[in-house]
mmCIF file of C-alpha atoms in Angstrom:
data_model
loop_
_atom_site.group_PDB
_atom_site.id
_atom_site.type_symbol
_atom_site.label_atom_id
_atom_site.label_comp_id
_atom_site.label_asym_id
_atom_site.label_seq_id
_atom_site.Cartn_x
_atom_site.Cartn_y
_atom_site.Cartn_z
ATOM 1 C CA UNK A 21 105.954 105.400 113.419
ATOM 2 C CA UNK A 22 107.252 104.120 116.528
ATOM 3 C CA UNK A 23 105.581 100.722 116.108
ATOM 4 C CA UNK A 24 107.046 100.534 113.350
ATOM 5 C CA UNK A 25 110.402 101.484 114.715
ATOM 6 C CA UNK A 26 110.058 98.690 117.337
ATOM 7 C CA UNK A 27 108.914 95.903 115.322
ATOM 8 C CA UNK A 28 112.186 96.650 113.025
ATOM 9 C CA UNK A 29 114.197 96.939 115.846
ATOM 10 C CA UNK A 30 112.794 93.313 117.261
ATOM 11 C CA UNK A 31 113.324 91.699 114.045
ATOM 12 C CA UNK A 32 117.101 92.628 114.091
ATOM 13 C CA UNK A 33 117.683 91.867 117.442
ATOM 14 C CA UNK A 34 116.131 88.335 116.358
ATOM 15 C CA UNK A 35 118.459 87.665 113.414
ATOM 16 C CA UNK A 36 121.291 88.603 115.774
ATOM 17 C CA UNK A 37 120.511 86.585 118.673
ATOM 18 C CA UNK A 38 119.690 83.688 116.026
ATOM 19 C CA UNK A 39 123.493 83.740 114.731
ATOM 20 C CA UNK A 40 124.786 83.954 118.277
ATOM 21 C CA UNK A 41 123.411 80.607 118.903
ATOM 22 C CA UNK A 42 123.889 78.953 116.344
ATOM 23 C CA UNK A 43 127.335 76.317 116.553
ATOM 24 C CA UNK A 44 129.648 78.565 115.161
ATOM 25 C CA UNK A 45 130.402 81.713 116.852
ATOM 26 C CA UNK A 46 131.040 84.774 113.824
ATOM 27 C CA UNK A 47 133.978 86.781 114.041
ATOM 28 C CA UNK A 48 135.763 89.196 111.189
ATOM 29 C CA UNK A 49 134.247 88.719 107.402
ATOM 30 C CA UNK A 50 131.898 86.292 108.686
ATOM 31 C CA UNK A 51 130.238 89.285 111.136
ATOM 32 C CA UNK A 52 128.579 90.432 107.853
ATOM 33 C CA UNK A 53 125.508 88.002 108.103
ATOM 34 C CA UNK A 54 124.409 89.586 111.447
ATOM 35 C CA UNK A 55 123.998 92.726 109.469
ATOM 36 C CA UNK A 56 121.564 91.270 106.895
ATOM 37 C CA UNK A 57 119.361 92.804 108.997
ATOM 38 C CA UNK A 58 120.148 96.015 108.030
ATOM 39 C CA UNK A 59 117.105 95.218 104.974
ATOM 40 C CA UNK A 60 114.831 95.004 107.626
ATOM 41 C CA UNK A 61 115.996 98.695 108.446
ATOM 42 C CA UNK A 62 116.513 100.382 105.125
ATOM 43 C CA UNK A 63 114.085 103.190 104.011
ATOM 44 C CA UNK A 64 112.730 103.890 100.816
ATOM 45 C CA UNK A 65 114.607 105.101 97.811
ATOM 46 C CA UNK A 66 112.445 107.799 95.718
ATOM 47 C CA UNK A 67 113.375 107.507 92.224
ATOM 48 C CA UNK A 68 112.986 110.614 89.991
ATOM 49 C CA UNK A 69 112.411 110.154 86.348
ATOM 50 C CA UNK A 70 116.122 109.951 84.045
ATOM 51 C CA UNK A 71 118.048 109.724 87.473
ATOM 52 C CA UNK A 72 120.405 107.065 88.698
ATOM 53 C CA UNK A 73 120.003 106.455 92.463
ATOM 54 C CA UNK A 74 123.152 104.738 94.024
ATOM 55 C CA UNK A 75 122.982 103.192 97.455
ATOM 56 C CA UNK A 76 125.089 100.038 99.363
ATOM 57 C CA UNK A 77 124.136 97.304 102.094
ATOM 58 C CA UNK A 78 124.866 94.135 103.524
ATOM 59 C CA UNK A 79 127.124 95.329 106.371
ATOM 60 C CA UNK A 80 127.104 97.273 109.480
ATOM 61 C CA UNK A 81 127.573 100.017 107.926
ATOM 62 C CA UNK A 82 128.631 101.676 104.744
ATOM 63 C CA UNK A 83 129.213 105.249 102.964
ATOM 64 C CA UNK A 84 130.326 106.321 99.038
ATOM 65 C CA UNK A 85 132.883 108.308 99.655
ATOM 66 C CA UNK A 86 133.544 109.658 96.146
ATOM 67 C CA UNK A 87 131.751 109.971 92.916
ATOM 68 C CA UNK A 88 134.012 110.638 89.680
ATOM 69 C CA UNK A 89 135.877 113.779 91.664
ATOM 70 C CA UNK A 90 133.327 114.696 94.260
ATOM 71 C CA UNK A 91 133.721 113.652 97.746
ATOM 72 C CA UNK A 92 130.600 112.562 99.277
ATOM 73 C CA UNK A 93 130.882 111.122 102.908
ATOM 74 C CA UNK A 94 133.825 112.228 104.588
ATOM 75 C CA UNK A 95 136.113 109.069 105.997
ATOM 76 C CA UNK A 96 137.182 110.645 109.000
ATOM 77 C CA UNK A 97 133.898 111.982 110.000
ATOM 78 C CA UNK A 98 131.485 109.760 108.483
ATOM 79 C CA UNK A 99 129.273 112.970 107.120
ATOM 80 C CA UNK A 100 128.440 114.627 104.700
ATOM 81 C CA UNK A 101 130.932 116.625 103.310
ATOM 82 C CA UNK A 102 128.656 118.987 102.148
ATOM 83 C CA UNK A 103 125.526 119.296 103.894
ATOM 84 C CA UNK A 104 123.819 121.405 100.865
ATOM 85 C CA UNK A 105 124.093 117.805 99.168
ATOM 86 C CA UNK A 106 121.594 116.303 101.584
ATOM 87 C CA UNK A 107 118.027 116.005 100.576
ATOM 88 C CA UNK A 108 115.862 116.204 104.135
ATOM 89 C CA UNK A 109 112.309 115.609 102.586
ATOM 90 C CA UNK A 110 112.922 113.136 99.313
ATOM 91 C CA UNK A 111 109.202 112.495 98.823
ATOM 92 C CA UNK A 112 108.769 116.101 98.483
ATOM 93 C CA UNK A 113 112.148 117.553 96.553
ATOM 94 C CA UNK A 114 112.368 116.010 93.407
ATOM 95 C CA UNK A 115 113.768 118.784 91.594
ATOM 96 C CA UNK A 116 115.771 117.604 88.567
ATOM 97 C CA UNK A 117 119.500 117.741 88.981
ATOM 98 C CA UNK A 118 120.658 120.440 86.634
ATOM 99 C CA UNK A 119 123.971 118.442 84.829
ATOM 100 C CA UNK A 120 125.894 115.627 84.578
ATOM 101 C CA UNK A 121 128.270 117.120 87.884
ATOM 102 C CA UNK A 122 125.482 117.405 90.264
ATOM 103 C CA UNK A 123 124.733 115.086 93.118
ATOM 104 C CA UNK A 124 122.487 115.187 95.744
ATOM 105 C CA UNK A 125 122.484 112.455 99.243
ATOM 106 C CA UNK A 126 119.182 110.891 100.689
ATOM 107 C CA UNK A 127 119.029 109.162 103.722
ATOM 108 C CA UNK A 128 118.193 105.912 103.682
ATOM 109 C CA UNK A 129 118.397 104.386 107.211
ATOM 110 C CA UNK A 130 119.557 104.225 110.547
ATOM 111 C CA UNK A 131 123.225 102.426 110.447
ATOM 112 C CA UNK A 132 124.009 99.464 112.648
ATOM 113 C CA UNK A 133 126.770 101.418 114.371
ATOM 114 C CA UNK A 134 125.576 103.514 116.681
ATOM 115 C CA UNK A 135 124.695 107.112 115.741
ATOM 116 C CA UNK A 136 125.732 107.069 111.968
ATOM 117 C CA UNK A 137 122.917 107.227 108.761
ATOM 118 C CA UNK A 138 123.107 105.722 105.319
ATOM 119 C CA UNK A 139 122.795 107.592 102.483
ATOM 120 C CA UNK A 140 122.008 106.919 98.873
ATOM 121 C CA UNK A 141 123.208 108.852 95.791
ATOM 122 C CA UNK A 142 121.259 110.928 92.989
ATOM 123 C CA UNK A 143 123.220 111.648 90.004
ATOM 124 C CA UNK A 144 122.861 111.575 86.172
ATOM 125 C CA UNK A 145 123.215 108.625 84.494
ATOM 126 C CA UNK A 146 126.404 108.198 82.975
ATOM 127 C CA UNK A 147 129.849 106.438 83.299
ATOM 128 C CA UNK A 148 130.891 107.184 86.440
ATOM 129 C CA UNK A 149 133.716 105.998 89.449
ATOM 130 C CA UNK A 150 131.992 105.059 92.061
ATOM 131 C CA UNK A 151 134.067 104.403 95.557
ATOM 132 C CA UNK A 152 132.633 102.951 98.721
ATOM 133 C CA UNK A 153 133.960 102.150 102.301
ATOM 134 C CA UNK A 154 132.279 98.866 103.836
ATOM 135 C CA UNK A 155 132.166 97.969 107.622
ATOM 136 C CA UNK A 156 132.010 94.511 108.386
ATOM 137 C CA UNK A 157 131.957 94.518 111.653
ATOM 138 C CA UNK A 158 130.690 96.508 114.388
ATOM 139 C CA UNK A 159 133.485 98.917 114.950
ATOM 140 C CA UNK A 160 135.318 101.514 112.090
ATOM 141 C CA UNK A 161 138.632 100.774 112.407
ATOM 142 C CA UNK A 162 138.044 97.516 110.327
ATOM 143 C CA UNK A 163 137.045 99.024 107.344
ATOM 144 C CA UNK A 164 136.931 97.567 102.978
ATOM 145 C CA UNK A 165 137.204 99.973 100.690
ATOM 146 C CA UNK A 166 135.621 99.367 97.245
ATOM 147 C CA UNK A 167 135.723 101.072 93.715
ATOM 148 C CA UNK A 168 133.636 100.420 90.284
ATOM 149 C CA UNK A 169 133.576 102.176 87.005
ATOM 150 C CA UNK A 170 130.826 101.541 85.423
ATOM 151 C CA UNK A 171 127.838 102.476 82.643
ATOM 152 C CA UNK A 172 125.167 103.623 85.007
ATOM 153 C CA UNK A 173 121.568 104.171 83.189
ATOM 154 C CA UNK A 174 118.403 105.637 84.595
ATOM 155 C CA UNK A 175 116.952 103.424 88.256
ATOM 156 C CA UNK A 176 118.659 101.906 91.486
ATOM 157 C CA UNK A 177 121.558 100.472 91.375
ATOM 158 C CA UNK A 178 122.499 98.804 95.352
ATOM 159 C CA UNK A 179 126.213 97.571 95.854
ATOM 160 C CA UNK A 180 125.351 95.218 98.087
ATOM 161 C CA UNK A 181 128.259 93.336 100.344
ATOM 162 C CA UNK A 182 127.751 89.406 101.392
ATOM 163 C CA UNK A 183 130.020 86.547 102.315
ATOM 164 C CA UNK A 184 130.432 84.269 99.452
ATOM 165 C CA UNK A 185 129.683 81.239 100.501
ATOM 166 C CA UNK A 186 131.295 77.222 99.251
ATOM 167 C CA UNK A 187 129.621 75.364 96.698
ATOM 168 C CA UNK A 188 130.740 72.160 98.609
ATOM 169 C CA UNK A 189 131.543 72.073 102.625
ATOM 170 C CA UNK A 190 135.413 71.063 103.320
ATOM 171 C CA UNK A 191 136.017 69.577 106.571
ATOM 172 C CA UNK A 192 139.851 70.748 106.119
ATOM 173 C CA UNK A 193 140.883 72.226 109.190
ATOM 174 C CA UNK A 194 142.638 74.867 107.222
ATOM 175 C CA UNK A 195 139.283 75.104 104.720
ATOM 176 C CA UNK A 196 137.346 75.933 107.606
ATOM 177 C CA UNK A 197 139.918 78.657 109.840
ATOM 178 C CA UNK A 198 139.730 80.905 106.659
ATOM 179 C CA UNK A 199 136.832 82.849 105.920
ATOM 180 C CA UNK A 200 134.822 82.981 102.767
ATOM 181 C CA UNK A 201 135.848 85.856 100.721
ATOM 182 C CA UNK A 202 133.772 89.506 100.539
ATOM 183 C CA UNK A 203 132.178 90.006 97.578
ATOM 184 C CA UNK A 204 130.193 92.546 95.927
ATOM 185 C CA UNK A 205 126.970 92.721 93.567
ATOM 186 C CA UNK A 206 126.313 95.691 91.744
ATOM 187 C CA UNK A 207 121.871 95.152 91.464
ATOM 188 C CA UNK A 208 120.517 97.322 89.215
ATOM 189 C CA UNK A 209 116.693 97.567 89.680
ATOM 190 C CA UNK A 210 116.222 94.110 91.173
ATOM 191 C CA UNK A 211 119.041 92.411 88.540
ATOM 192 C CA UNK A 212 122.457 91.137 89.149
ATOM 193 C CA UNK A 213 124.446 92.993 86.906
ATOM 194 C CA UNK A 214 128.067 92.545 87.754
ATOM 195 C CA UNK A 215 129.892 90.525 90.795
ATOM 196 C CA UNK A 216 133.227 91.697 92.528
ATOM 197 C CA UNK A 217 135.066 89.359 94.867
ATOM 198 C CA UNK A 218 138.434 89.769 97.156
ATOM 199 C CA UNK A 219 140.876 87.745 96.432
ATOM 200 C CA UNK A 220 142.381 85.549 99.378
ATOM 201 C CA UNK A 221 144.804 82.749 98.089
ATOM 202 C CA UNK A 222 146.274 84.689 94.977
ATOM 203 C CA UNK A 223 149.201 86.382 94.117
ATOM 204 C CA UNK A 224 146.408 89.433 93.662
ATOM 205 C CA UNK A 225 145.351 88.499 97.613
ATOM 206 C CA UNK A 226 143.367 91.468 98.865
ATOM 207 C CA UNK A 227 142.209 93.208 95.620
ATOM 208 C CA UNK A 228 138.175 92.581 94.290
ATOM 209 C CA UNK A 229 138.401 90.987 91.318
ATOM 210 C CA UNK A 230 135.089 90.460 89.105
ATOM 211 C CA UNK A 231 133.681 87.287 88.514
ATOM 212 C CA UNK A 232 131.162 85.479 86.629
ATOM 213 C CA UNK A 233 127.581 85.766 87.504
ATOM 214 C CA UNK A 234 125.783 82.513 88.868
ATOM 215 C CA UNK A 235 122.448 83.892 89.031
ATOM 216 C CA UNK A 236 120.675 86.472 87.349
ATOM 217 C CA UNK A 237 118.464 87.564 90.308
ATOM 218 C CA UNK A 238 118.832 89.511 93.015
ATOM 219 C CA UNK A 239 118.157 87.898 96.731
ATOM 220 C CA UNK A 240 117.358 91.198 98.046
#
């Protein structure tokens, strides 16, 4: 276990120190590829048969905060709001939820900030609101909050943040001092279902607006 531990912890420390010295020194959305690393750190998900497990990635950190009407992970605190949600031993508990209301939190992994967890949700699969807060960068005061409605069905779906990058590199000066928009892939069992990106030149600047799919497969 704690080879394991180190060897994970090695490999992230190597994709950070990577970036860092590389030409172009990351600040603000563009912090989000120093947390791809965060794969290297996520635990297992334990599916049980005619669930839906929910979970997010791709940045420091990130929480869902509400399903339909029930808080989850508390904004403020960064917990669980209830801790009779929280499954400790997931390989062992895999008692059926009993209705379409119940949910139930797994950890997942040790966050990149310092001394928070990520979960992953259990729930029914139906349609269902699904909210999540995303941290970018290594701090929680910067924080992008995210919401989907959609037709869940039985497996894991991962909302999984990146930084969309340009089809073609523009040398602008003004191209390159604004960053590449967030976006947002809803992957449902290794598939690119549906794609959500913030709008930063628009008159809806700010909002995540779906787009069309450009591949079909997920990179992770």
């Amino acid at each position: 276990m704690k080879k394991t531990r180190f060897v994970a912890y090695v490999s992230a420390t190597f994709a950070m120190s990577a970036l860092l010295s590389s030409c172009q020194l990351f600040t603000g959305y563009q912090q989000i590829e120093k947390a791809d690393s965060a794969d290297t750190w996520s635990g297992k998900i334990y599916p049980v048969a005619g669930e839906t497990n929910i979970a997010c990635l791709g940045t420091y950190h990130c929480e869902i905060t509400r399903i339909d009407q029930t808080p989850i992970i508390a904004a403020e605190t960064h917990q669980p709001v209830d801790r009779n949600l929280v499954i400790v031993k997931p390989d062992k508990d895999k008692v059926p939820l009993v209705d379409n209301k119940a949910v139930k939190l797994v950890p997942l992994s040790a966050s990149g900030i310092s001394g928070l967890t990520n979960y992953y949700a259990r729930v029914k699969p139906i349609k269902r609101e699904v909210q999540v807060n995303f941290y970018p960068e290594n701090n929680l005061s910067y924080v992008e909050r995210f919401t989907v409605i959609h037709e869940f069905v039985a497996g894991t779906y991962k909302l999984r943040a990146f930084k969309l990058q340009p089809e073609q590199k523009d040398s602008s000066l003004l191209s390159s001092a604004s960053p590449n928009p967030l976006c947002i892939e809803l992957i449902h069992n290794g598939n690119i279902e549906r794609r959500f990106c913030k709008q930063v030149d628009t008159e809806r600047q700010g909002e995540f607006v779906e787009t069309g799919l450009f591949d079909d497969t997920a990179t992770s």
